Coordinates of C-alpha atoms in Angstrom, one line a residue:
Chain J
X99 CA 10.4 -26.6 16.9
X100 CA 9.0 -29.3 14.8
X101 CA 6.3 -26.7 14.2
X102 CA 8.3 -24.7 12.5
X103 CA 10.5 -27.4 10.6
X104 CA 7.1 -28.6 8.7
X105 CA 6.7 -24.9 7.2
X106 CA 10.2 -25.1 6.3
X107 CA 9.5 -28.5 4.7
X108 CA 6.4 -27.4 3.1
X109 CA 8.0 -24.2 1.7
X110 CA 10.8 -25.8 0.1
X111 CA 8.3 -28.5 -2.1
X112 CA 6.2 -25.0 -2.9
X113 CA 8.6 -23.3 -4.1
X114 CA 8.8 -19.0 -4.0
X115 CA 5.3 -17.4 -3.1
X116 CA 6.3 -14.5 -5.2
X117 CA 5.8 -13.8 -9.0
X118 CA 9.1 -12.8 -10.7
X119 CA 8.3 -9.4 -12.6
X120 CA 8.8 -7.7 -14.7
X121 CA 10.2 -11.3 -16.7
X122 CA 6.7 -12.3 -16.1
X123 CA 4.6 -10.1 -18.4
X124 CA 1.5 -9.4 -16.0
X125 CA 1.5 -10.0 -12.0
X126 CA -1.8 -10.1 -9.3
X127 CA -3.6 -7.6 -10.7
X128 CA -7.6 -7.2 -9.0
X129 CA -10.2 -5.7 -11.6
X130 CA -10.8 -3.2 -8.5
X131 CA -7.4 -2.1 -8.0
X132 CA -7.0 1.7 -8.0
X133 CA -4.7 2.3 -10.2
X134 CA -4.9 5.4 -12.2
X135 CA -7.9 7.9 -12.6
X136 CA -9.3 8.6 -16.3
X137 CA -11.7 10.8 -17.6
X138 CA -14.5 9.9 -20.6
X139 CA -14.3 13.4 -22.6
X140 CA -17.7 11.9 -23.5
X141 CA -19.2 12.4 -20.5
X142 CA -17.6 15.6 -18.3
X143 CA -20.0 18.6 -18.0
X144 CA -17.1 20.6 -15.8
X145 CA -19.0 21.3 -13.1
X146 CA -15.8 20.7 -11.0
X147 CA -17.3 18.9 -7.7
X148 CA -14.2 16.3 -8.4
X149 CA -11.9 19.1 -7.7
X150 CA -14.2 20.3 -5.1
X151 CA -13.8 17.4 -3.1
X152 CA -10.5 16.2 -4.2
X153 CA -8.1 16.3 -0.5
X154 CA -4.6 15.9 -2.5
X155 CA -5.9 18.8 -4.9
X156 CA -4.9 16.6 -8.3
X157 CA -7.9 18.3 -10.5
X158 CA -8.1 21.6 -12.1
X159 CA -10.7 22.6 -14.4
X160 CA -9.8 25.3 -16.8
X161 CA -12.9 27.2 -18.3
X162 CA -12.2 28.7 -21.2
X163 CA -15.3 30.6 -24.0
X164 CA -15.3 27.8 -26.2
X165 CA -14.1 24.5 -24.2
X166 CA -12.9 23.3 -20.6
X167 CA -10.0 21.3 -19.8
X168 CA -9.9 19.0 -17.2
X169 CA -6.4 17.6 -15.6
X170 CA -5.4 15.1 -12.8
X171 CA -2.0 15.3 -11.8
X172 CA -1.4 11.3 -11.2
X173 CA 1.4 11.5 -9.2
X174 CA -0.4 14.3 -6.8
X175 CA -3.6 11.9 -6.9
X176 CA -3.9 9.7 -3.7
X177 CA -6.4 7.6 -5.6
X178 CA -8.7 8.3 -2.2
X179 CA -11.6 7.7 -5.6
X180 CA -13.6 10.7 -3.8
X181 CA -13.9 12.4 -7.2
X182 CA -15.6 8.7 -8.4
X183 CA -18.1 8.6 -6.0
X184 CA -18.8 12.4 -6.5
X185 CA -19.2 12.5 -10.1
X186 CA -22.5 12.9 -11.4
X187 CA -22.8 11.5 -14.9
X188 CA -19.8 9.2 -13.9
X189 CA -17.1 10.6 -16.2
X190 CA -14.3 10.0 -13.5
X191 CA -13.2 6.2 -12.6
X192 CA -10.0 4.6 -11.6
X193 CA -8.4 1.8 -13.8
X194 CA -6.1 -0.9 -12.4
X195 CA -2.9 0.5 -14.2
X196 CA -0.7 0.8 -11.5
X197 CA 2.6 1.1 -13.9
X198 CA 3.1 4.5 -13.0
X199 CA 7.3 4.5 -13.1
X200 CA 8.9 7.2 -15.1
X201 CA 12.2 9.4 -15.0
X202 CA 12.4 12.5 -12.9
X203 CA 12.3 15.0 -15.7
X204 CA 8.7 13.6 -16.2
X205 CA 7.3 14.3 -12.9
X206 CA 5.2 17.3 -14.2
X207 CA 4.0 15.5 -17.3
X208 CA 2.3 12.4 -15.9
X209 CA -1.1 13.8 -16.3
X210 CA -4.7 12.4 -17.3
X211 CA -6.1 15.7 -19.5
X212 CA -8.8 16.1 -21.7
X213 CA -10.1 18.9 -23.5
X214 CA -14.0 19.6 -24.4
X215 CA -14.7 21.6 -26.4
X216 CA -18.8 23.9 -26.7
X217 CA -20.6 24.1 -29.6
X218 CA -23.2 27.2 -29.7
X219 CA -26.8 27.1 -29.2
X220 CA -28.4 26.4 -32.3
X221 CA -31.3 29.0 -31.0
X222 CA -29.0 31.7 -29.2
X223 CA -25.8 30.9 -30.4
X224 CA -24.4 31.2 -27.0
X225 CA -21.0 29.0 -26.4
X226 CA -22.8 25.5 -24.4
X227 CA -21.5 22.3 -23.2
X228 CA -24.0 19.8 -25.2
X229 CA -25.1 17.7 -23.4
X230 CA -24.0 13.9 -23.6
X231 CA -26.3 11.9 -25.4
X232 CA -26.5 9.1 -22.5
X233 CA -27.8 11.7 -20.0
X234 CA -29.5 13.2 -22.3
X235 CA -31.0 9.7 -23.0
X236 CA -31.5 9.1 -18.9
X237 CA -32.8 13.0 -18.9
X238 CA -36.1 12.1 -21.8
X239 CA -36.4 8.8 -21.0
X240 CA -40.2 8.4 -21.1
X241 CA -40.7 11.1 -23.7
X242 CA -39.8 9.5 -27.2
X243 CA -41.5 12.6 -29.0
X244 CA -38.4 14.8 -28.4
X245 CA -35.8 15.0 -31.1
X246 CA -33.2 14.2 -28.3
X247 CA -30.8 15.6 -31.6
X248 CA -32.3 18.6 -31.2
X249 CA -32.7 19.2 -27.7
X250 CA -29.1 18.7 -27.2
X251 CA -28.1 21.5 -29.5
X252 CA -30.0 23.9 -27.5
X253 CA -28.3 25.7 -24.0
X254 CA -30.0 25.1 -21.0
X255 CA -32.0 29.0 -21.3
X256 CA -33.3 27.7 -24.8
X257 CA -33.7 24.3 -23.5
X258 CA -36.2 25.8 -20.5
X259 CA -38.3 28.1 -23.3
X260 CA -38.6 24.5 -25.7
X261 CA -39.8 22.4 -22.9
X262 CA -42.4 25.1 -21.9
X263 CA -43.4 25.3 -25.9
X264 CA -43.7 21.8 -26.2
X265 CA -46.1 21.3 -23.1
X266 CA -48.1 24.7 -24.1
X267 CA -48.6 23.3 -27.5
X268 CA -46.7 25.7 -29.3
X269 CA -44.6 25.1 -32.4
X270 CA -40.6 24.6 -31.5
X271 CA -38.4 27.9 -32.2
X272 CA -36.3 28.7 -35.3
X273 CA -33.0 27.7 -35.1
X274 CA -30.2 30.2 -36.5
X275 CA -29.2 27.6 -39.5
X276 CA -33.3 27.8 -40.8
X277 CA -33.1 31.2 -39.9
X278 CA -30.3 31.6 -42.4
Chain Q
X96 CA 23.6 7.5 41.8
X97 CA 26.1 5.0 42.3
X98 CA 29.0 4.6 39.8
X99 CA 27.9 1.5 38.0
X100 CA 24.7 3.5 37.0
X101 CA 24.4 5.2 33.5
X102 CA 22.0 7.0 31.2
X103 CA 22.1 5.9 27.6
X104 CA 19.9 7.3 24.9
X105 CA 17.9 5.1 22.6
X106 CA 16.4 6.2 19.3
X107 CA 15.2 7.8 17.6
X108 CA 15.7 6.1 14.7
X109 CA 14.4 2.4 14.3
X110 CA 14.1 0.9 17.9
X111 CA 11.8 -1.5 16.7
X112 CA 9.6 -0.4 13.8
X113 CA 10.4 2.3 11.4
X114 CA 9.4 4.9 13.7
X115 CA 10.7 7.6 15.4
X116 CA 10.6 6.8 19.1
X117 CA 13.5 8.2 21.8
X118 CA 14.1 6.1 25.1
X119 CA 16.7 8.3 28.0
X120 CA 17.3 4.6 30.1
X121 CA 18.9 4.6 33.4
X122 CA 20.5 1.4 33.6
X123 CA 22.7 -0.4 35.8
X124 CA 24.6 -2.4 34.1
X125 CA 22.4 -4.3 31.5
X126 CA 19.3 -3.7 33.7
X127 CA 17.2 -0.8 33.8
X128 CA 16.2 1.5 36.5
X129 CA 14.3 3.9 35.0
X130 CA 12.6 5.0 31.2
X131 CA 12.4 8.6 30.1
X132 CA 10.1 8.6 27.6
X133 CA 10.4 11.4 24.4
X134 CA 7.8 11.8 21.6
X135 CA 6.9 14.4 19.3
X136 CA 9.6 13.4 16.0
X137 CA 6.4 13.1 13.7
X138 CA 4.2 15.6 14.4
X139 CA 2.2 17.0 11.4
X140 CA -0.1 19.3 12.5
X141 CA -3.2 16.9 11.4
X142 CA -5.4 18.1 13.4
X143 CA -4.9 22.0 12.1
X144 CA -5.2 20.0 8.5
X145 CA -8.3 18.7 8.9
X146 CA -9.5 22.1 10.2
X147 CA -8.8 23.7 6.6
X148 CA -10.6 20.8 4.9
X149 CA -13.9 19.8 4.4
X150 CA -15.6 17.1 6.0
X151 CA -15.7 15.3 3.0
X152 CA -12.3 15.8 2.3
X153 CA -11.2 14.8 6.1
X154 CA -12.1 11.5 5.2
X155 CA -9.1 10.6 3.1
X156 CA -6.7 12.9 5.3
X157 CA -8.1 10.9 8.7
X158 CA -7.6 7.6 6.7
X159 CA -3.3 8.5 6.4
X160 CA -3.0 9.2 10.1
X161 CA -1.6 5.6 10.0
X162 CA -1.4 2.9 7.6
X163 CA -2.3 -0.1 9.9
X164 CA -5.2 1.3 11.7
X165 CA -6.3 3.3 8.4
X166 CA -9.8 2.3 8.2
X167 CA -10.6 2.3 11.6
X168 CA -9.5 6.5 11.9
X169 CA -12.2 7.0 8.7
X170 CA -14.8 4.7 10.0
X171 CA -14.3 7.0 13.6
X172 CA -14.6 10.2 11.8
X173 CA -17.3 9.3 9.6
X174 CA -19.3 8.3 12.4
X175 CA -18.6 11.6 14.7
X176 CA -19.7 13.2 11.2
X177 CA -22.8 11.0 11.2
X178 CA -23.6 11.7 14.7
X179 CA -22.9 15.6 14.1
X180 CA -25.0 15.3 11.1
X181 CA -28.0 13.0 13.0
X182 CA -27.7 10.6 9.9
X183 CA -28.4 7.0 10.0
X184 CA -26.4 5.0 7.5
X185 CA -27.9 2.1 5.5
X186 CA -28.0 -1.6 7.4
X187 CA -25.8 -3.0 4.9
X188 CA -23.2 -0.1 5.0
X189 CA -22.8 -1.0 8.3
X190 CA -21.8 -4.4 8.1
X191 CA -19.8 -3.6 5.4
X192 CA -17.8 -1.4 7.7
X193 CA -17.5 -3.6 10.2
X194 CA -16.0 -6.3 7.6
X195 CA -13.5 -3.5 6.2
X196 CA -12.6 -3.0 9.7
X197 CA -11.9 -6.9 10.7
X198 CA -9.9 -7.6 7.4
X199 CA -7.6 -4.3 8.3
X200 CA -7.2 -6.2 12.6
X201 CA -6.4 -9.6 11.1
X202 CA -4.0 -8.1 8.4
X203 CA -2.8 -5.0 11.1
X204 CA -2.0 -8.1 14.0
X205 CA -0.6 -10.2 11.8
X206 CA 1.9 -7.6 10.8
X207 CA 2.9 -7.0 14.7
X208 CA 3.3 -10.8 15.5
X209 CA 5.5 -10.9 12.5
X210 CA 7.6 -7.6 13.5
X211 CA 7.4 -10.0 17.2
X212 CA 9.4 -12.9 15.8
X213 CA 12.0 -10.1 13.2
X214 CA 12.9 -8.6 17.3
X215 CA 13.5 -12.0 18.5
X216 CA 16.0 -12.8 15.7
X217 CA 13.6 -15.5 14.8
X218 CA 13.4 -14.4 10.8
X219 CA 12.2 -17.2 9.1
X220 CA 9.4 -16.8 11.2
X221 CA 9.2 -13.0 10.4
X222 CA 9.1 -14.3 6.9
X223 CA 6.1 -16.6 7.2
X224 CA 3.6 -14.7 8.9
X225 CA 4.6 -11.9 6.2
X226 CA 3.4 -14.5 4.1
X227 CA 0.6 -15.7 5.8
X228 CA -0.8 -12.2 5.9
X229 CA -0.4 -11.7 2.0
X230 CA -3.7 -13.6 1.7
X231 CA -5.3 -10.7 3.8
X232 CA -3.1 -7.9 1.4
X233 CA -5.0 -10.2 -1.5
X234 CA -8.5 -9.5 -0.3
X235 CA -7.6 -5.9 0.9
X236 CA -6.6 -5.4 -3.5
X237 CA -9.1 -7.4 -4.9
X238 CA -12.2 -6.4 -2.6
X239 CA -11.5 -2.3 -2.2
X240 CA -8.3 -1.4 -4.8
X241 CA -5.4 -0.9 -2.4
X242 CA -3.5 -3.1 0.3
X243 CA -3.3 -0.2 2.4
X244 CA -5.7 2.4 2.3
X245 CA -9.1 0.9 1.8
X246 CA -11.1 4.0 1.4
X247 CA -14.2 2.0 1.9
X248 CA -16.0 4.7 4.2
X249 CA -17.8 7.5 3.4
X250 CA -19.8 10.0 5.2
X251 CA -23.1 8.4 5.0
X252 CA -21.9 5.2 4.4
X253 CA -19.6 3.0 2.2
X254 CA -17.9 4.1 -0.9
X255 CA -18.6 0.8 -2.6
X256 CA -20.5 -2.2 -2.7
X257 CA -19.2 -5.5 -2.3
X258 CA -21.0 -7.4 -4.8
X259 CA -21.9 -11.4 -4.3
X260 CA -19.0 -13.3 -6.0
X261 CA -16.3 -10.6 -4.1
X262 CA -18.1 -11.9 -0.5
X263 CA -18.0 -16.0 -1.9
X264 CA -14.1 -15.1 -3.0
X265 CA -13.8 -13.6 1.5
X266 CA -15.3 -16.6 2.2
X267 CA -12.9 -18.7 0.3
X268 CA -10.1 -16.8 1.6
X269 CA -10.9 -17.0 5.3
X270 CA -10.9 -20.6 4.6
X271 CA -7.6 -20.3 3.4
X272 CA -6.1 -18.4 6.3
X273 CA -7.7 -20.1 9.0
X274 CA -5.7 -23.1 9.1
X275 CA -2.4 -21.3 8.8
X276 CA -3.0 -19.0 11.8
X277 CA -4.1 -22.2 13.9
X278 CA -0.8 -23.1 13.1
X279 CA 1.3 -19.9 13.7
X280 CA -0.8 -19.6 16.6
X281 CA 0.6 -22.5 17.7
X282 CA 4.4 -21.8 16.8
X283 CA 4.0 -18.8 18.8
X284 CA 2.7 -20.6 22.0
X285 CA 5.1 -23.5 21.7
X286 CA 8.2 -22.7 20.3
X287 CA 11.2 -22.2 23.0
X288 CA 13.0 -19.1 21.0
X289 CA 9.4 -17.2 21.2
X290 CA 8.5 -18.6 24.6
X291 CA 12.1 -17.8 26.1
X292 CA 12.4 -14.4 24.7
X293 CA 8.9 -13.4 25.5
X294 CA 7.2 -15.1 28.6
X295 CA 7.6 -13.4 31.7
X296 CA 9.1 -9.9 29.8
X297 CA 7.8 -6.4 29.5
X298 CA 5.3 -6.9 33.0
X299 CA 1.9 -4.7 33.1
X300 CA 0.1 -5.8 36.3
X301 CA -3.4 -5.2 36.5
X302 CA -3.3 -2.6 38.6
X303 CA -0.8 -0.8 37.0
X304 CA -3.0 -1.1 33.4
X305 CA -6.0 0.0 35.1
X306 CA -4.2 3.1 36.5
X307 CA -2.4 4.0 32.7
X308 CA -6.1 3.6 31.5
X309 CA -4.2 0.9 28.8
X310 CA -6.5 0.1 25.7
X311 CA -6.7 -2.5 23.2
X312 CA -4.8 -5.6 23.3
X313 CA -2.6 -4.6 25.7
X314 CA -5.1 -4.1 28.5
X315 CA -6.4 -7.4 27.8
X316 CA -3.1 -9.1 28.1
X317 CA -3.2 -7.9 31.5
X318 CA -6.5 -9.6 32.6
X319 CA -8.9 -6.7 32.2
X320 CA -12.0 -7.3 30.1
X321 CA -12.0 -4.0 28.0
X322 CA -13.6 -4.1 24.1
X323 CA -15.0 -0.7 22.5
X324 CA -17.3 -3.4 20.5
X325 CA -18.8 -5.3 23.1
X326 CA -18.9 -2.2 25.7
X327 CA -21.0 0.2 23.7
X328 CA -21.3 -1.6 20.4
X329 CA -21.5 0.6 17.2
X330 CA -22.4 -0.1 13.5
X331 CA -23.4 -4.2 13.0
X332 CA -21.7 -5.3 15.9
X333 CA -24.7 -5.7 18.3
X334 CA -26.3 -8.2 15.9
X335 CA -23.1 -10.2 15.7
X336 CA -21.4 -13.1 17.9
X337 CA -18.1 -12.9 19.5
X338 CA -15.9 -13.1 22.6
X339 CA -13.5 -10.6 24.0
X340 CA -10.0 -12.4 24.4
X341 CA -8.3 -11.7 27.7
X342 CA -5.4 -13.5 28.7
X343 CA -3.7 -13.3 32.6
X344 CA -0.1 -13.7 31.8
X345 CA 0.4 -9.5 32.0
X346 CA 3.6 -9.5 29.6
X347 CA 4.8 -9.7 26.0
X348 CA 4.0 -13.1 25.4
X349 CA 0.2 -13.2 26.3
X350 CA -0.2 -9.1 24.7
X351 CA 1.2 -11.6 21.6
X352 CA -1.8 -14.1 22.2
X353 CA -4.1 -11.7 22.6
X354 CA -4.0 -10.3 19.1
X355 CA -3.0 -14.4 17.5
X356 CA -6.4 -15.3 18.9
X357 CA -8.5 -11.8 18.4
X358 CA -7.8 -13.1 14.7
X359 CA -10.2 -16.0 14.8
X360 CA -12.7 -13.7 16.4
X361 CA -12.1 -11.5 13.6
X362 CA -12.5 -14.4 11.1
X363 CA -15.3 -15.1 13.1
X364 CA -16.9 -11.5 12.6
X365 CA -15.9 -11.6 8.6
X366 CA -18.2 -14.9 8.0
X367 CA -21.1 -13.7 10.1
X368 CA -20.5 -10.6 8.0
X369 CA -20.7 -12.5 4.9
X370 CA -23.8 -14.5 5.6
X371 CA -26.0 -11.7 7.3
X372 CA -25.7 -8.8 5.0
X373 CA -28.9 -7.4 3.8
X374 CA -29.0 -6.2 0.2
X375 CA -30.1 -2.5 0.0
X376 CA -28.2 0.7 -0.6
X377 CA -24.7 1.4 1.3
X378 CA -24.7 5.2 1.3
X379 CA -26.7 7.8 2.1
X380 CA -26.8 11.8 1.2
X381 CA -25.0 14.0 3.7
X382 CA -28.1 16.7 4.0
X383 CA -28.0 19.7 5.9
X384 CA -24.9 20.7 8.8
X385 CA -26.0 22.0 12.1
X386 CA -24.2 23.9 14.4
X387 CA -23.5 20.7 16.5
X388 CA -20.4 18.9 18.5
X389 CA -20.3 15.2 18.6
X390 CA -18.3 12.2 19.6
X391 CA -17.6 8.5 18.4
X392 CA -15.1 6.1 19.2
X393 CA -14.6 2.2 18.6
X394 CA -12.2 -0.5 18.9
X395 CA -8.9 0.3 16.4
X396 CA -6.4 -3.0 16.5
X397 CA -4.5 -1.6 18.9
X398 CA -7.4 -0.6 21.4
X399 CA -10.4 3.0 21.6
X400 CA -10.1 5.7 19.0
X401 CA -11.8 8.5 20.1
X402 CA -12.9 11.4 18.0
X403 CA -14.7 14.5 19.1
X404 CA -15.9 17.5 16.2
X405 CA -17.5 20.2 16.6
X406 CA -19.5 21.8 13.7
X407 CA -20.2 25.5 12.9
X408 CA -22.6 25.1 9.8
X409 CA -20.3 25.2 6.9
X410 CA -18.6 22.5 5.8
X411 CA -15.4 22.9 7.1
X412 CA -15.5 21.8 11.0
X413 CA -14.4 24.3 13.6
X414 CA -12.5 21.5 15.8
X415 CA -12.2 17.9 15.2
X416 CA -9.6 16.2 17.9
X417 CA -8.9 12.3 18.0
X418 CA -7.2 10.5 20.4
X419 CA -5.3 7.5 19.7
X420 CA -4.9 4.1 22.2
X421 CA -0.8 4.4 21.6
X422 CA -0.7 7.7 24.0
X423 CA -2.2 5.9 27.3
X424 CA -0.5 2.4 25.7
X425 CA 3.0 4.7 25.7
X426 CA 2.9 5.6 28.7
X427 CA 2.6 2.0 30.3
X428 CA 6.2 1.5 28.7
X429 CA 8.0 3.2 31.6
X430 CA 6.3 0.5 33.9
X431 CA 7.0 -2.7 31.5
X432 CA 10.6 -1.4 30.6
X433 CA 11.6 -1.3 34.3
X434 CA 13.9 -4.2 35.3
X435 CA 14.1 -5.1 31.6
X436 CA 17.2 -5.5 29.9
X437 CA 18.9 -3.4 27.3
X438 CA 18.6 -6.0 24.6
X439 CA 14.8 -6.7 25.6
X440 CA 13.6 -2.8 24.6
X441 CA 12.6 -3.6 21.3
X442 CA 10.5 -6.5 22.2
X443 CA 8.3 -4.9 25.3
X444 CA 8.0 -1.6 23.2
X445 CA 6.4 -3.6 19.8
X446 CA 4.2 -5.9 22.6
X447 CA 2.0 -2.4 23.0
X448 CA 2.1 -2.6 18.9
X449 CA 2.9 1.3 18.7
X450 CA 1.5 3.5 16.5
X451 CA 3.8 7.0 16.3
X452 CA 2.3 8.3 13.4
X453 CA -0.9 8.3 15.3
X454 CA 0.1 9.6 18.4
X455 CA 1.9 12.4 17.1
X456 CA -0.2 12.8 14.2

């Protein structure tokens, strides 16, 4: 027993082990914590493998002519951070928010959803997801003669036919506004 | 049967954990004859589940066949995927498994040696090894994101790496812990409510284990030197130092000093972890999948996991079957329970630390 007694002992001088939230305005909170998933608009190309490989099925990708949207359900999200490891260009990462409370009537509404929306093809005019200017940055890294400006207004058919151009000496094509 | 002797029912809600288990006793008067045992309250069909899924996806769904034992069902499957897949993972991935998997046994042991002291009314106890083990819940947030579910495995590998300052911050913790477990260890071995209620309860004799096929901590309660690690040793541990812990006594009180000193081996295991690990990548890419069939098993906290997949080419696999220590650990119940007193269920049947969820799965 006298074991015991000097935890007892020792408790008592320490005091409670516990932080008294909410009057405190912040608890133990890890920078790693998986909290709640976000997307960087930025940065999503929709090409859905975070959907593809999400188990709890939180992610849909709606593709529309002229944009995609991209939701995550949180309170279907297991936060398993599958969709993190599988993203490509990174746009998907968890945040250590884990105040997810809210009333029943809400349930639906807790959603992370962003919206991108295309820009057409300054050569074809065809409806394109530009790409982001930090892969595209990544993507040309050791060529600093491309107009990385320009090369992301093209889609990735005119993008093919300017490379080809460029390395057969050839002068870049017109793009609709000179045409105009 | 005489007229002093009964059948009572027991369960199935909360014998001694929150899970559903059902006991049909024949007792004679407060002693019992004989144990029906009943099982099946929580089956979900995880195995059909994991059929409809793809392997990555299996991951996360193997990982909530438990909470206590998660990491070690993911670390299993992804290495029946590995071995289906003939991929070798990354040097450092695998001692970063292995220290994933010794932070869950400390923090998974603790939590059954506290449930130990709740059954034998002993609360303030209860209370402090709860406490105790908050340290490990600490390392489990800050080092993968969740107290629970670590999701730290991946097909391939690890999902993360554990950068420098996160493995100084283990070390600092295990520090931390290692004194107060010495010391719960020893409340545990010396304290007359523990020792009376425990010693000499819930009897497995060795024979008896080595007939059940008993795993885990419960076959080395009863004297028999059985370790998936040391046996046939899997991911770092062959290039790390340990000892199996067997104790003689065969009951509930040695099962419970089993596990209170596994957790310095485990210690043990997280600072050779720490010091060894060589820098490099964690994960590799999954490649092609065969037509193939595997198997992979290790040492869960409460004894083998087994898992067995076969592969058909795509990516969803055509069988993948697991199988759990709590099924042969369940069935030694009917052995310890006999002669046992009513009173004393509860404590034999958390001494083989059950796991329901992953029986029934």
């Amino acid at each position: 027993m006298p074991g015991f007694l000097k935890v007892l002992f020792r408790n008592l001088l320490e005091g409670p082990s516990t932080d008294p939230f909410p009057l405190v305005p912040e608890t133990f909170t890890p920078d790693r914590l998986r909290g709640k998933v976000v997307i960087d608009e930025n940065l999503c190309m929709g090409c859905g493998i975070c959907s593809y490989y999400c188990v709890a099925g939180a992610i849909n990708i709606t593709r529309r002519e002229d944009s995609h949207t991209i939701t995550v359900w949180h309170n279907a999200c297991c936060r398993c951070a599958a969709c993190r490891q599988f993203c490509p260009v990174h746009a998907i990462s968890l945040i250590p928010d884990w105040h997810s409370a809210h009333p029943e009537e809400e349930k639906y509404n807790v959603i992370e959803q962003k919206t991108i929306k295309y820009e057409p093809c300054s050569v074809c005019g065809k409806m394109m997801r530009p790409v982001p200017e930090a892969i595209l940055k990544k993507l040309y890294v050791n060529n600093d003669d491309v107009d990385l400006a320009h090369v992301r207004s093209l889609c990735p058919s005119c993008r093919q036919l300017e490379d080809a151009r460029r390395s057969a000496g050839l002068p870049a094509a017109e793009t609709k506004k000179a045409v105009e | 049967m005489s007229i002093s002797t009964y059948t009572m029912p027991l369960g199935p809600v909360h014998v001694a954990l929150e899970e559903p288990v059902y006991f049909h006793l024949t007792c004679e008067g407060e002693n019992i004859k004989n144990v029906e045992l009943t099982s099946g309250h929580v089956h979900r069909g995880m195995e059909q589940l994991a059929m409809q899924r793809n392997l990555v996806k299996n991951v996360t769904l193997t990982e909530r066949v438990c909470s206590l034992c998660s990491n070690s069902h993911s670390f299993t499957y992804s290495m029946v995927v590995e071995n289906a897949l003939e991929l070798e993972i990354p040097e450092r991935a695998k001692y970063l498994r292995v220290m994933a998997e010794e932070i869950k046994r400390i923090a998974s042991h603790l939590f059954n040696t506290a449930i130990q002291a709740h059954i034998a009314g002993f609360k303030s106890l209860f209370m402090h090894v709860m406490e105790v083990r908050e340290i490990m819940q600490d390392v489990k947030e800050t080092v993968y994101g969740n107290r629970m579910n670590l999701a730290a495995n991946c097909i391939g590998g690890v999902k993360c790496d554990v950068t420098d300052e996160l493995l100084e911050y283990i070390l600092k913790q295990m520090d931390v812990i290692e004194p107060q477990l010495e010391e719960i260890t020893d409340i545990f071995n010396t304290n007359h409510i523990m020792l009376t209620r425990t010693k000499g309860l819930g009897l497995l004799p060795q024979e008896d284990a080595i007939a059940l096929g008993v795993a885990g901590p419960v076959a080395r309660g009863s004297g028999l030197v059985k370790d998936v690690r040391r046996d046939t040793p899997y991911a770092a541990y062959p290039k790390l130092d340990f000892d199996v812990i067997v104790e003689q006594g065969c009951d509930v009180h040695s099962r419970t000093m089993v596990r209170l000193r596994e957790l310095f081996e485990s210690i043990k295991l997280i600072r050779q972890c720490c010091n060894k690990m060589p820098k490099g990548e964690v994960r590799y890419p999954m490649g092609k999948i065969p037509v193939n069939e595997a198997f992979a098993h290790s040492e869960a906290p409460r004894g083998e996991v087994a898992y067995y997949i076969r592969t058909n080419g795509t990516d969803t696999p055509a069988r993948l079957k697991w199988r759990v220590p709590s099924y042969m650990n369940w069935k030694a119940l009917s052995v310890m329970m006999r002669g046992c007193q009513i009173a004393e269920v509860a404590l034999v049947l958390n001494s083989i630390d059950p796991c329901v969820s992953c029986t029934e799965r």
